[in-house]
Amino acid sequence: MKLRGLYAVTPDIADTADLLRRAGQALLGGACLVQYRNKPAGATLRREQAAALLALCRRHGVPLVINDDLLLALAVGADGAHLGREDGDLGAARAALGPNRLLGISCYDELERAREAKRIGADYVAFGSFFASSTKPAAVRAPLTLPAAAKAELGLPVCAIGGITLRNAPQLIAAGADLLAVITDLFEAPDIRARAAAYTSLFTERVTP
């Protein structure tokens, strides 16, 4: 599976129909990976939305990973999970997912954590926040030198997250990011499909530092 392009991370939306509408537009615009993330939702709504989003992603041939909830990922048969520092034993998560599902790991600004992610069999590592983020305003900031350093040492796809917009996205691609994880600048855009397509086009253009 080639992990390169726009990584659409869903916003906190209680209305499942609206969530699917927005995610569908991002998929039509070329998102290569979708992450279901809804922190305030209860367990019943999260399961309903994850299952519905998985069906949508399958129709588009795009993987769905679940944020911070390995059990939910396994319960709905998602294509993987994305786990952070507080989300349990990473080795156990890798074993539970098996070899054919994705495991992404948040590494913040820590190359050592990315080394551990590589050791346990992560499929990609995520660094950030690279810019000020409305989703996580207190998030630690990661340096722009980190993606290239991680790729050179680990040979894993690198995901960048945190405050990403079309204006600053080229800096991250030039710095070595394979995936751009975007929430607000994508899903709050007046035309989600067009915004997704604009991000997707950045990966086919020649981006220089």
PDB file of C-alpha atoms in Angstrom:
ATOM      1  CA  MET A   1       0.000   0.000   0.000  1.00  0.00           C
ATOM      2  CA  LYS A   2       1.460   3.350  -1.030  1.00  0.00           C
ATOM      3  CA  LEU A   3       1.099   5.880   1.763  1.00  0.00           C
ATOM      4  CA  ARG A   4       1.549   9.230   0.093  1.00  0.00           C
ATOM      5  CA  GLY A   5      -0.907  12.082  -0.233  1.00  0.00           C
ATOM      6  CA  LEU A   6      -3.741  13.715   1.672  1.00  0.00           C
ATOM      7  CA  TYR A   7      -4.656  12.025   4.954  1.00  0.00           C
ATOM      8  CA  ALA A   8      -8.180  13.183   5.794  1.00  0.00           C
ATOM      9  CA  VAL A   9      -8.833  13.220   9.551  1.00  0.00           C
ATOM     10  CA  THR A  10     -12.505  13.631  10.364  1.00  0.00           C
ATOM     11  CA  PRO A  11     -13.734  16.488  12.568  1.00  0.00           C
ATOM     12  CA  ASP A  12     -15.978  16.081  15.613  1.00  0.00           C
ATOM     13  CA  ILE A  13     -19.410  15.788  13.970  1.00  0.00           C
ATOM     14  CA  ALA A  14     -22.400  14.231  15.730  1.00  0.00           C
ATOM     15  CA  ASP A  15     -24.525  14.112  12.566  1.00  0.00           C
ATOM     16  CA  THR A  16     -23.483  10.900  10.809  1.00  0.00           C
ATOM     17  CA  ALA A  17     -25.060  11.908   7.498  1.00  0.00           C
ATOM     18  CA  ASP A  18     -23.083  15.164   7.516  1.00  0.00           C
ATOM     19  CA  LEU A  19     -19.901  13.292   8.417  1.00  0.00           C
ATOM     20  CA  LEU A  20     -20.381  10.943   5.473  1.00  0.00           C
ATOM     21  CA  ARG A  21     -21.168  13.821   3.125  1.00  0.00           C
ATOM     22  CA  ARG A  22     -17.985  15.654   4.048  1.00  0.00           C
ATOM     23  CA  ALA A  23     -15.830  12.542   4.001  1.00  0.00           C
ATOM     24  CA  GLY A  24     -17.276  11.570   0.637  1.00  0.00           C
ATOM     25  CA  GLN A  25     -16.227  14.905  -0.820  1.00  0.00           C
ATOM     26  CA  ALA A  26     -12.699  14.472   0.544  1.00  0.00           C
ATOM     27  CA  LEU A  27     -12.516  11.027  -1.043  1.00  0.00           C
ATOM     28  CA  LEU A  28     -13.733  12.346  -4.374  1.00  0.00           C
ATOM     29  CA  GLY A  29     -10.989  14.968  -4.153  1.00  0.00           C
ATOM     30  CA  GLY A  30      -8.332  12.294  -3.862  1.00  0.00           C
ATOM     31  CA  ALA A  31      -7.704  11.607  -0.159  1.00  0.00           C
ATOM     32  CA  CYS A  32      -5.508   8.488   0.011  1.00  0.00           C
ATOM     33  CA  LEU A  33      -6.217   7.634   3.646  1.00  0.00           C
ATOM     34  CA  VAL A  34      -9.004   8.515   6.103  1.00  0.00           C
ATOM     35  CA  GLN A  35      -8.852   8.571   9.879  1.00  0.00           C
ATOM     36  CA  TYR A  36     -12.023   8.472  11.959  1.00  0.00           C
ATOM     37  CA  ARG A  37     -11.613  10.792  14.940  1.00  0.00           C
ATOM     38  CA  ASN A  38     -14.477  11.982  17.143  1.00  0.00           C
ATOM     39  CA  LYS A  39     -13.322  12.654  20.689  1.00  0.00           C
ATOM     40  CA  PRO A  40     -16.595  13.869  22.263  1.00  0.00           C
ATOM     41  CA  ALA A  41     -18.808  11.084  20.867  1.00  0.00           C
ATOM     42  CA  GLY A  42     -20.068   8.248  23.019  1.00  0.00           C
ATOM     43  CA  ALA A  43     -19.319   4.613  22.312  1.00  0.00           C
ATOM     44  CA  THR A  44     -22.569   3.911  20.448  1.00  0.00           C
ATOM     45  CA  LEU A  45     -22.209   6.867  18.096  1.00  0.00           C
ATOM     46  CA  ARG A  46     -18.537   6.156  17.509  1.00  0.00           C
ATOM     47  CA  ARG A  47     -19.275   2.602  16.485  1.00  0.00           C
ATOM     48  CA  GLU A  48     -22.141   3.689  14.212  1.00  0.00           C
ATOM     49  CA  GLN A  49     -20.033   6.351  12.529  1.00  0.00           C
ATOM     50  CA  ALA A  50     -16.954   4.166  12.186  1.00  0.00           C
ATOM     51  CA  ALA A  51     -18.942   1.388  10.525  1.00  0.00           C
ATOM     52  CA  ALA A  52     -20.673   3.789   8.142  1.00  0.00           C
ATOM     53  CA  LEU A  53     -17.425   5.543   7.286  1.00  0.00           C
ATOM     54  CA  LEU A  54     -15.717   2.212   6.647  1.00  0.00           C
ATOM     55  CA  ALA A  55     -18.419   1.256   4.139  1.00  0.00           C
ATOM     56  CA  LEU A  56     -17.940   4.607   2.388  1.00  0.00           C
ATOM     57  CA  CYS A  57     -14.160   4.235   2.265  1.00  0.00           C
ATOM     58  CA  ARG A  58     -14.454   0.709   0.913  1.00  0.00           C
ATOM     59  CA  ARG A  59     -16.580   1.982  -1.968  1.00  0.00           C
ATOM     60  CA  HIS A  60     -13.777   4.383  -2.827  1.00  0.00           C
ATOM     61  CA  GLY A  61     -11.012   1.834  -2.302  1.00  0.00           C
ATOM     62  CA  VAL A  62      -9.374   3.948   0.405  1.00  0.00           C
ATOM     63  CA  PRO A  63      -8.253   2.596   3.819  1.00  0.00           C
ATOM     64  CA  LEU A  64      -9.899   3.755   7.033  1.00  0.00           C
ATOM     65  CA  VAL A  65      -7.972   3.837  10.295  1.00  0.00           C
ATOM     66  CA  ILE A  66      -9.435   4.555  13.710  1.00  0.00           C
ATOM     67  CA  ASN A  67      -7.914   7.167  15.996  1.00  0.00           C
ATOM     68  CA  ASP A  68      -6.887   6.161  19.531  1.00  0.00           C
ATOM     69  CA  ASP A  69      -9.204   3.132  19.799  1.00  0.00           C
ATOM     70  CA  LEU A  70      -7.777  -0.259  18.888  1.00  0.00           C
ATOM     71  CA  LEU A  71     -10.858  -2.120  20.135  1.00  0.00           C
ATOM     72  CA  LEU A  72     -13.166  -0.075  17.923  1.00  0.00           C
ATOM     73  CA  ALA A  73     -10.905  -0.661  14.925  1.00  0.00           C
ATOM     74  CA  LEU A  74     -11.058  -4.390  15.523  1.00  0.00           C
ATOM     75  CA  ALA A  75     -14.797  -4.385  16.233  1.00  0.00           C
ATOM     76  CA  VAL A  76     -15.792  -2.730  12.955  1.00  0.00           C
ATOM     77  CA  GLY A  77     -13.101  -4.400  10.856  1.00  0.00           C
ATOM     78  CA  ALA A  78     -11.336  -1.153   9.982  1.00  0.00           C
ATOM     79  CA  ASP A  79      -8.146  -1.131   7.944  1.00  0.00           C
ATOM     80  CA  GLY A  80      -6.032  -0.071  10.891  1.00  0.00           C
ATOM     81  CA  ALA A  81      -5.550   2.124  13.923  1.00  0.00           C
ATOM     82  CA  HIS A  82      -3.627   5.269  14.753  1.00  0.00           C
ATOM     83  CA  LEU A  83      -2.368   5.303  18.323  1.00  0.00           C
ATOM     84  CA  GLY A  84      -0.806   7.893  20.599  1.00  0.00           C
ATOM     85  CA  ARG A  85       1.146   7.915  23.823  1.00  0.00           C
ATOM     86  CA  GLU A  86      -1.831   7.054  26.032  1.00  0.00           C
ATOM     87  CA  ASP A  87      -3.324   4.312  23.856  1.00  0.00           C
ATOM     88  CA  GLY A  88      -1.818   1.177  25.338  1.00  0.00           C
ATOM     89  CA  ASP A  89       0.934  -1.251  24.431  1.00  0.00           C
ATOM     90  CA  LEU A  90       2.020  -0.715  20.845  1.00  0.00           C
ATOM     91  CA  GLY A  91       3.476  -4.183  20.419  1.00  0.00           C
ATOM     92  CA  ALA A  92       0.210  -5.732  21.553  1.00  0.00           C
ATOM     93  CA  ALA A  93      -1.661  -3.478  19.138  1.00  0.00           C
ATOM     94  CA  ARG A  94       0.558  -4.627  16.269  1.00  0.00           C
ATOM     95  CA  ALA A  95      -0.106  -8.251  17.165  1.00  0.00           C
ATOM     96  CA  ALA A  96      -3.864  -7.687  17.448  1.00  0.00           C
ATOM     97  CA  LEU A  97      -4.064  -5.926  14.084  1.00  0.00           C
ATOM     98  CA  GLY A  98      -2.033  -8.589  12.337  1.00  0.00           C
ATOM     99  CA  PRO A  99       0.193  -8.063   9.311  1.00  0.00           C
ATOM    100  CA  ASN A 100      -2.473  -6.857   6.884  1.00  0.00           C
ATOM    101  CA  ARG A 101      -3.836  -3.829   8.735  1.00  0.00           C
ATOM    102  CA  LEU A 102      -2.206  -0.449   9.181  1.00  0.00           C
ATOM    103  CA  LEU A 103      -0.682   0.798  12.406  1.00  0.00           C
ATOM    104  CA  GLY A 104       0.219   4.466  12.615  1.00  0.00           C
ATOM    105  CA  ILE A 105       1.888   5.910  15.678  1.00  0.00           C
ATOM    106  CA  SER A 106       2.000   9.503  16.902  1.00  0.00           C
ATOM    107  CA  CYS A 107       5.582  10.449  17.696  1.00  0.00           C
ATOM    108  CA  TYR A 108       5.107  14.177  18.416  1.00  0.00           C
ATOM    109  CA  ASP A 109       8.625  15.661  18.212  1.00  0.00           C
ATOM    110  CA  GLU A 110      10.392  12.476  19.356  1.00  0.00           C
ATOM    111  CA  LEU A 111      12.662  10.590  16.978  1.00  0.00           C
ATOM    112  CA  GLU A 112      13.314   8.007  19.700  1.00  0.00           C
ATOM    113  CA  ARG A 113       9.601   7.186  19.850  1.00  0.00           C
ATOM    114  CA  ALA A 114       9.659   6.753  16.069  1.00  0.00           C
ATOM    115  CA  ARG A 115      12.550   4.314  16.435  1.00  0.00           C
ATOM    116  CA  GLU A 116      10.427   2.279  18.837  1.00  0.00           C
ATOM    117  CA  ALA A 117       7.497   2.466  16.410  1.00  0.00           C
ATOM    118  CA  LYS A 118       9.737   1.046  13.695  1.00  0.00           C
ATOM    119  CA  ARG A 119      10.895  -1.721  16.023  1.00  0.00           C
ATOM    120  CA  ILE A 120       7.375  -2.937  16.785  1.00  0.00           C
ATOM    121  CA  GLY A 121       6.285  -2.813  13.137  1.00  0.00           C
ATOM    122  CA  ALA A 122       4.480   0.490  12.554  1.00  0.00           C
ATOM    123  CA  ASP A 123       3.440   1.188   8.961  1.00  0.00           C
ATOM    124  CA  TYR A 124       3.950   4.940   9.315  1.00  0.00           C
ATOM    125  CA  VAL A 125       4.978   7.462  11.952  1.00  0.00           C
ATOM    126  CA  ALA A 126       3.375  10.857  12.557  1.00  0.00           C
ATOM    127  CA  PHE A 127       5.105  13.988  13.793  1.00  0.00           C
ATOM    128  CA  GLY A 128       3.669  17.329  14.854  1.00  0.00           C
ATOM    129  CA  SER A 129       2.328  19.793  15.514  1.00  0.00           C
ATOM    130  CA  PHE A 130       4.379  21.604  12.885  1.00  0.00           C
ATOM    131  CA  PHE A 131       2.248  24.737  13.010  1.00  0.00           C
ATOM    132  CA  ALA A 132      -0.237  26.263  15.439  1.00  0.00           C
ATOM    133  CA  SER A 133      -3.276  23.982  15.566  1.00  0.00           C
ATOM    134  CA  SER A 134      -6.841  24.915  16.460  1.00  0.00           C
ATOM    135  CA  THR A 135      -7.556  21.231  17.179  1.00  0.00           C
ATOM    136  CA  LYS A 136      -4.681  20.904  19.659  1.00  0.00           C
ATOM    137  CA  PRO A 137      -3.558  24.432  20.589  1.00  0.00           C
ATOM    138  CA  ALA A 138      -1.236  23.203  23.361  1.00  0.00           C
ATOM    139  CA  ALA A 139       0.474  20.536  21.232  1.00  0.00           C
ATOM    140  CA  VAL A 140       4.265  20.362  21.247  1.00  0.00           C
ATOM    141  CA  ARG A 141       5.851  21.821  18.118  1.00  0.00           C
ATOM    142  CA  ALA A 142       8.032  19.642  15.913  1.00  0.00           C
ATOM    143  CA  PRO A 143      10.918  21.004  13.799  1.00  0.00           C
ATOM    144  CA  LEU A 144      10.738  20.938  10.005  1.00  0.00           C
ATOM    145  CA  THR A 145      13.983  18.971   9.937  1.00  0.00           C
ATOM    146  CA  LEU A 146      12.314  15.956  11.567  1.00  0.00           C
ATOM    147  CA  PRO A 147      10.551  14.292   8.576  1.00  0.00           C
ATOM    148  CA  ALA A 148      13.706  13.999   6.484  1.00  0.00           C
ATOM    149  CA  ALA A 149      15.761  12.791   9.447  1.00  0.00           C
ATOM    150  CA  ALA A 150      13.170  10.130  10.305  1.00  0.00           C
ATOM    151  CA  LYS A 151      12.870   8.927   6.715  1.00  0.00           C
ATOM    152  CA  ALA A 152      16.627   8.701   6.288  1.00  0.00           C
ATOM    153  CA  GLU A 153      17.071   6.660   9.442  1.00  0.00           C
ATOM    154  CA  LEU A 154      13.887   4.582   9.562  1.00  0.00           C
ATOM    155  CA  GLY A 155      12.729   4.168   5.983  1.00  0.00           C
ATOM    156  CA  LEU A 156       9.077   4.533   7.015  1.00  0.00           C
ATOM    157  CA  PRO A 157       6.435   6.829   5.529  1.00  0.00           C
ATOM    158  CA  VAL A 158       6.225  10.029   7.563  1.00  0.00           C
ATOM    159  CA  CYS A 159       2.964  11.807   8.320  1.00  0.00           C
ATOM    160  CA  ALA A 160       2.886  15.494   9.259  1.00  0.00           C
ATOM    161  CA  ILE A 161       0.075  16.887  11.376  1.00  0.00           C
ATOM    162  CA  GLY A 162      -0.843  20.115  13.089  1.00  0.00           C
ATOM    163  CA  GLY A 163      -2.055  23.407  11.654  1.00  0.00           C
ATOM    164  CA  ILE A 164      -1.587  22.339   8.035  1.00  0.00           C
ATOM    165  CA  THR A 165      -3.014  24.570   5.312  1.00  0.00           C
ATOM    166  CA  LEU A 166      -2.583  24.786   1.565  1.00  0.00           C
ATOM    167  CA  ARG A 167      -0.218  27.690   2.174  1.00  0.00           C
ATOM    168  CA  ASN A 168       2.232  25.794   4.397  1.00  0.00           C
ATOM    169  CA  ALA A 169       1.726  22.268   2.995  1.00  0.00           C
ATOM    170  CA  PRO A 170       4.470  22.609   0.333  1.00  0.00           C
ATOM    171  CA  GLN A 171       7.029  23.250   3.101  1.00  0.00           C
ATOM    172  CA  LEU A 172       6.159  19.921   4.702  1.00  0.00           C
ATOM    173  CA  ILE A 173       6.305  17.967   1.448  1.00  0.00           C
ATOM    174  CA  ALA A 174       9.646  19.549   0.636  1.00  0.00           C
ATOM    175  CA  ALA A 175      10.796  18.622   4.153  1.00  0.00           C
ATOM    176  CA  GLY A 176      10.010  14.958   3.485  1.00  0.00           C
ATOM    177  CA  ALA A 177       6.422  14.410   4.596  1.00  0.00           C
ATOM    178  CA  ASP A 178       4.670  11.589   2.723  1.00  0.00           C
ATOM    179  CA  LEU A 179       1.250  12.185   4.274  1.00  0.00           C
ATOM    180  CA  LEU A 180      -0.421  15.431   5.299  1.00  0.00           C
ATOM    181  CA  ALA A 181      -3.011  14.888   8.025  1.00  0.00           C
ATOM    182  CA  VAL A 182      -5.565  17.666   7.743  1.00  0.00           C
ATOM    183  CA  ILE A 183      -8.772  18.365   9.648  1.00  0.00           C
ATOM    184  CA  THR A 184      -9.899  22.004   9.753  1.00  0.00           C
ATOM    185  CA  ASP A 185      -8.430  23.356   6.513  1.00  0.00           C
ATOM    186  CA  LEU A 186     -10.028  20.453   4.658  1.00  0.00           C
ATOM    187  CA  PHE A 187     -13.385  19.882   6.293  1.00  0.00           C
ATOM    188  CA  GLU A 188     -14.215  23.545   6.939  1.00  0.00           C
ATOM    189  CA  ALA A 189     -13.423  24.531   3.347  1.00  0.00           C
ATOM    190  CA  PRO A 190     -16.326  25.946   1.291  1.00  0.00           C
ATOM    191  CA  ASP A 191     -15.683  23.227  -1.303  1.00  0.00           C
ATOM    192  CA  ILE A 192     -14.202  20.150   0.388  1.00  0.00           C
ATOM    193  CA  ARG A 193     -13.722  18.225  -2.829  1.00  0.00           C
ATOM    194  CA  ALA A 194     -11.815  21.086  -4.449  1.00  0.00           C
ATOM    195  CA  ARG A 195      -9.686  21.586  -1.351  1.00  0.00           C
ATOM    196  CA  ALA A 196      -8.838  17.879  -1.238  1.00  0.00           C
ATOM    197  CA  ALA A 197      -7.932  17.959  -4.933  1.00  0.00           C
ATOM    198  CA  ALA A 198      -5.678  20.948  -4.321  1.00  0.00           C
ATOM    199  CA  TYR A 199      -3.811  19.064  -1.603  1.00  0.00           C
ATOM    200  CA  THR A 200      -3.586  15.975  -3.791  1.00  0.00           C
ATOM    201  CA  SER A 201      -2.103  17.972  -6.643  1.00  0.00           C
ATOM    202  CA  LEU A 202       0.760  19.114  -4.405  1.00  0.00           C
ATOM    203  CA  PHE A 203       2.103  15.561  -4.410  1.00  0.00           C
ATOM    204  CA  THR A 204       2.293  15.429  -8.188  1.00  0.00           C
ATOM    205  CA  GLU A 205       4.030  18.778  -8.514  1.00  0.00           C
ATOM    206  CA  ARG A 206       7.725  19.350  -8.091  1.00  0.00           C
ATOM    207  CA  VAL A 207       8.069  20.833  -4.607  1.00  0.00           C
ATOM    208  CA  THR A 208      11.342  22.530  -3.734  1.00  0.00           C
ATOM    209  CA  PRO A 209      12.417  23.811  -0.303  1.00  0.00           C
TER     210      PRO A 209
END
